PDB file of C-alpha atoms in Angstrom:
ATOM      1  CA  LEU A 339     -31.728  61.708 -22.043  1.00 84.00           C
ATOM      2  CA  LEU A 340     -29.915  64.917 -22.888  1.00 85.00           C
ATOM      3  CA  PRO A 341     -30.504  66.521 -26.329  1.00 84.00           C
ATOM      4  CA  ALA A 342     -27.567  67.149 -28.581  1.00 81.00           C
ATOM      5  CA  SER A 343     -28.867  70.962 -28.786  1.00 78.00           C
ATOM      6  CA  THR A 344     -32.114  72.772 -28.985  1.00 76.00           C
ATOM      7  CA  ASP A 345     -31.550  73.869 -32.475  1.00 77.00           C
ATOM      8  CA  VAL A 346     -33.652  73.129 -35.567  1.00 77.00           C
ATOM      9  CA  ASN A 347     -32.346  74.199 -38.743  1.00 79.00           C
ATOM     10  CA  HIS A 348     -31.882  73.308 -42.407  1.00 81.00           C
ATOM     11  CA  HIS A 349     -29.401  70.627 -41.368  1.00 75.00           C
ATOM     12  CA  GLY A 350     -31.963  68.780 -39.232  1.00 72.00           C
ATOM     13  CA  ASP A 351     -33.464  68.572 -35.790  1.00 71.00           C
ATOM     14  CA  TYR A 352     -30.715  68.332 -33.194  1.00 78.00           C
ATOM     15  CA  ARG A 353     -33.058  68.112 -30.128  1.00 82.00           C
ATOM     16  CA  ASP A 354     -32.743  64.382 -30.305  1.00 86.00           C
ATOM     17  CA  ALA A 355     -30.202  62.525 -27.935  1.00 89.00           C
ATOM     18  CA  TRP A 356     -27.134  60.732 -29.437  1.00 87.00           C
ATOM     19  CA  VAL A 357     -25.694  57.771 -27.291  1.00 92.00           C
ATOM     20  CA  ARG A 358     -22.038  59.111 -27.536  1.00 92.00           C
ATOM     21  CA  ASP A 359     -23.010  62.713 -26.675  1.00 93.00           C
ATOM     22  CA  ASN A 360     -25.092  61.543 -23.625  1.00 94.00           C
ATOM     23  CA  VAL A 361     -22.039  59.391 -22.415  1.00 96.00           C
ATOM     24  CA  TYR A 362     -19.733  62.190 -22.564  1.00 96.00           C
ATOM     25  CA  SER A 363     -22.241  64.433 -20.633  1.00 95.00           C
ATOM     26  CA  ILE A 364     -22.606  61.903 -18.151  1.00 96.00           C
ATOM     27  CA  LEU A 365     -18.942  61.853 -17.537  1.00 97.00           C
ATOM     28  CA  ALA A 366     -18.802  65.280 -16.692  1.00 96.00           C
ATOM     29  CA  VAL A 367     -21.389  64.839 -14.085  1.00 97.00           C
ATOM     30  CA  TRP A 368     -19.878  61.670 -12.765  1.00 98.00           C
ATOM     31  CA  GLY A 369     -16.337  63.539 -12.319  1.00 97.00           C
ATOM     32  CA  LEU A 370     -18.161  66.272 -10.461  1.00 96.00           C
ATOM     33  CA  ALA A 371     -19.678  63.699  -8.121  1.00 96.00           C
ATOM     34  CA  LEU A 372     -16.488  61.948  -7.617  1.00 95.00           C
ATOM     35  CA  ALA A 373     -14.720  65.360  -6.862  1.00 95.00           C
ATOM     36  CA  TYR A 374     -17.373  66.423  -4.375  1.00 94.00           C
ATOM     37  CA  SER A 375     -17.166  62.991  -2.732  1.00 92.00           C
ATOM     38  CA  HIS A 376     -13.577  64.065  -1.793  1.00 90.00           C
ATOM     39  CA  ALA A 377     -14.461  67.574  -0.810  1.00 91.00           C
ATOM     40  CA  GLU A 378     -17.708  67.303   1.108  1.00 82.00           C
ATOM     41  CA  ASN A 379     -17.932  66.032   4.529  1.00 82.00           C
ATOM     42  CA  ASP A 380     -21.766  65.093   4.228  1.00 86.00           C
ATOM     43  CA  GLY A 381     -21.664  63.935   0.620  1.00 82.00           C
ATOM     44  CA  SER A 382     -25.121  65.469  -0.197  1.00 92.00           C
ATOM     45  CA  ARG A 383     -23.955  67.057  -3.530  1.00 95.00           C
ATOM     46  CA  ALA A 384     -22.025  63.877  -4.620  1.00 95.00           C
ATOM     47  CA  PHE A 385     -25.162  61.951  -3.855  1.00 96.00           C
ATOM     48  CA  GLU A 386     -27.349  64.036  -5.965  1.00 96.00           C
ATOM     49  CA  LEU A 387     -24.897  64.082  -8.717  1.00 97.00           C
ATOM     50  CA  ASN A 388     -24.320  60.313  -8.675  1.00 97.00           C
ATOM     51  CA  GLN A 389     -28.239  59.947  -8.756  1.00 97.00           C
ATOM     52  CA  SER A 390     -28.273  62.062 -11.908  1.00 97.00           C
ATOM     53  CA  VAL A 391     -25.714  59.778 -13.362  1.00 98.00           C
ATOM     54  CA  VAL A 392     -27.523  56.749 -12.559  1.00 98.00           C
ATOM     55  CA  LYS A 393     -30.827  58.112 -14.021  1.00 97.00           C
ATOM     56  CA  LEU A 394     -29.229  59.135 -17.321  1.00 95.00           C
ATOM     57  CA  MET A 395     -27.312  55.781 -17.726  1.00 97.00           C
ATOM     58  CA  ARG A 396     -30.462  53.979 -17.086  1.00 97.00           C
ATOM     59  CA  GLY A 397     -32.252  56.197 -19.712  1.00 94.00           C
ATOM     60  CA  LEU A 398     -29.580  55.028 -22.349  1.00 95.00           C
ATOM     61  CA  LEU A 399     -29.957  51.278 -21.048  1.00 96.00           C
ATOM     62  CA  THR A 400     -33.768  51.590 -21.522  1.00 94.00           C
ATOM     63  CA  CYS A 401     -33.326  52.846 -25.130  1.00 92.00           C
ATOM     64  CA  MET A 402     -31.117  50.084 -25.865  1.00 93.00           C
ATOM     65  CA  MET A 403     -33.041  47.346 -24.202  1.00 94.00           C
ATOM     66  CA  ARG A 404     -36.272  48.184 -26.154  1.00 93.00           C
ATOM     67  CA  GLN A 405     -34.173  46.959 -29.143  1.00 90.00           C
ATOM     68  CA  SER A 406     -33.361  43.574 -27.628  1.00 92.00           C
ATOM     69  CA  ALA A 407     -34.831  41.762 -30.384  1.00 91.00           C
ATOM     70  CA  LYS A 408     -32.688  43.637 -32.969  1.00 88.00           C
ATOM     71  CA  VAL A 409     -29.638  42.651 -30.937  1.00 88.00           C
ATOM     72  CA  GLU A 410     -30.396  39.212 -31.054  1.00 92.00           C
ATOM     73  CA  LYS A 411     -30.971  39.361 -34.673  1.00 93.00           C
ATOM     74  CA  PHE A 412     -27.802  41.378 -35.332  1.00 90.00           C
ATOM     75  CA  LYS A 413     -25.881  38.529 -33.920  1.00 90.00           C
ATOM     76  CA  HIS A 414     -26.835  36.285 -36.693  1.00 94.00           C
ATOM     77  CA  THR A 415     -27.220  38.789 -39.633  1.00 93.00           C
ATOM     78  CA  GLN A 416     -24.400  41.313 -38.827  1.00 90.00           C
ATOM     79  CA  SER A 417     -26.578  43.656 -40.769  1.00 87.00           C
ATOM     80  CA  THR A 418     -26.618  47.407 -40.005  1.00 84.00           C
ATOM     81  CA  ALA A 419     -30.317  47.436 -40.324  1.00 84.00           C
ATOM     82  CA  ASP A 420     -30.231  45.137 -37.065  1.00 86.00           C
ATOM     83  CA  ALA A 421     -27.772  47.269 -35.186  1.00 85.00           C
ATOM     84  CA  LEU A 422     -28.820  49.233 -32.171  1.00 87.00           C
ATOM     85  CA  HIS A 423     -29.746  52.795 -32.946  1.00 85.00           C
ATOM     86  CA  ALA A 424     -27.476  55.524 -31.762  1.00 86.00           C
ATOM     87  CA  LYS A 425     -29.969  58.405 -31.739  1.00 85.00           C
ATOM     88  CA  TYR A 426     -33.088  58.455 -29.695  1.00 87.00           C
ATOM     89  CA  GLY A 427     -36.011  60.898 -28.964  1.00 86.00           C
ATOM     90  CA  THR A 428     -35.487  62.749 -25.701  1.00 87.00           C
ATOM     91  CA  SER A 429     -38.958  62.448 -24.504  1.00 85.00           C
ATOM     92  CA  SER A 430     -40.025  59.020 -26.030  1.00 87.00           C
ATOM     93  CA  THR A 431     -36.772  57.265 -25.764  1.00 84.00           C
ATOM     94  CA  MET A 432     -37.624  55.622 -28.933  1.00 86.00           C
ATOM     95  CA  PRO A 433     -35.523  55.560 -32.059  1.00 84.00           C
ATOM     96  CA  VAL A 434     -36.051  58.616 -34.258  1.00 84.00           C
ATOM     97  CA  VAL A 435     -35.115  57.276 -37.431  1.00 79.00           C
ATOM     98  CA  GLY A 436     -35.619  54.313 -39.595  1.00 74.00           C
ATOM     99  CA  ASP A 437     -33.475  51.338 -39.864  1.00 72.00           C
ATOM    100  CA  PHE A 438     -32.296  52.035 -43.311  1.00 73.00           C
ATOM    101  CA  GLU A 439     -32.326  55.938 -42.874  1.00 74.00           C
ATOM    102  CA  TRP A 440     -29.063  56.437 -40.897  1.00 71.00           C
ATOM    103  CA  GLY A 441     -25.946  54.515 -40.128  1.00 64.00           C
ATOM    104  CA  HIS A 442     -26.606  52.845 -36.863  1.00 66.00           C
ATOM    105  CA  LEU A 443     -23.723  50.589 -36.520  1.00 75.00           C
ATOM    106  CA  GLN A 444     -21.751  52.983 -34.377  1.00 82.00           C
ATOM    107  CA  LEU A 445     -19.859  50.466 -32.136  1.00 84.00           C
ATOM    108  CA  ASP A 446     -17.681  53.042 -30.754  1.00 88.00           C
ATOM    109  CA  ALA A 447     -20.797  54.737 -28.988  1.00 90.00           C
ATOM    110  CA  THR A 448     -22.045  51.448 -27.702  1.00 91.00           C
ATOM    111  CA  ALA A 449     -18.838  50.439 -26.498  1.00 93.00           C
ATOM    112  CA  LEU A 450     -18.141  53.836 -24.795  1.00 95.00           C
ATOM    113  CA  PHE A 451     -21.466  53.195 -22.967  1.00 96.00           C
ATOM    114  CA  LEU A 452     -20.495  49.635 -21.946  1.00 96.00           C
ATOM    115  CA  PHE A 453     -17.247  50.710 -20.766  1.00 97.00           C
ATOM    116  CA  TYR A 454     -18.376  53.462 -18.614  1.00 98.00           C
ATOM    117  CA  LEU A 455     -21.191  51.432 -17.450  1.00 98.00           C
ATOM    118  CA  ALA A 456     -18.705  48.805 -16.141  1.00 98.00           C
ATOM    119  CA  GLN A 457     -16.514  51.739 -14.614  1.00 98.00           C
ATOM    120  CA  MET A 458     -19.351  53.318 -12.741  1.00 98.00           C
ATOM    121  CA  THR A 459     -20.685  50.030 -11.386  1.00 98.00           C
ATOM    122  CA  ALA A 460     -17.169  49.218 -10.237  1.00 97.00           C
ATOM    123  CA  SER A 461     -17.108  52.615  -8.532  1.00 95.00           C
ATOM    124  CA  GLY A 462     -20.104  51.781  -6.500  1.00 96.00           C
ATOM    125  CA  LEU A 463     -23.037  53.069  -8.458  1.00 97.00           C
ATOM    126  CA  HIS A 464     -26.077  50.732  -8.944  1.00 97.00           C
ATOM    127  CA  ILE A 465     -27.247  51.324 -12.529  1.00 98.00           C
ATOM    128  CA  VAL A 466     -28.200  47.597 -13.623  1.00 98.00           C
ATOM    129  CA  TYR A 467     -31.140  46.647 -11.614  1.00 97.00           C
ATOM    130  CA  THR A 468     -32.711  43.359 -12.949  1.00 97.00           C
ATOM    131  CA  LYS A 469     -31.785  40.071 -14.440  1.00 97.00           C
ATOM    132  CA  ASP A 470     -33.155  41.199 -17.665  1.00 96.00           C
ATOM    133  CA  GLU A 471     -30.744  44.181 -17.660  1.00 96.00           C
ATOM    134  CA  VAL A 472     -27.811  41.968 -16.708  1.00 96.00           C
ATOM    135  CA  ASP A 473     -28.724  39.340 -19.479  1.00 94.00           C
ATOM    136  CA  PHE A 474     -29.019  42.304 -22.027  1.00 93.00           C
ATOM    137  CA  ILE A 475     -25.556  43.654 -20.965  1.00 93.00           C
TER     138      ILE A 475
END
């Protein structure tokens, strides 16, 4: 995962990873990969960039899948306490704030992730590997 910043100040610790920021960052790498795939003869740079895209998207997927029980509960409660977290530790890939400490119902970030997961998959990237991951998505 990519941190939002390396800054820690009186406003907070920005070394954590936000889903929305990560998806936008991944899009820049994916765009480069697409450009290199058209510009190169051997495709080596495009391949490396695409693998970075897969790794980062799988990192976000891993974060979200660790909360699958919350997603199932959210289907019934519609409570923000049961929503997917939108902020994770870059090293641990675990949520960094409690269920009631921050607004987790950030459907735009989750939708952005799902939209680009579908677009990247349609472009030929293999991001989702297992049946459990398919079921979660």
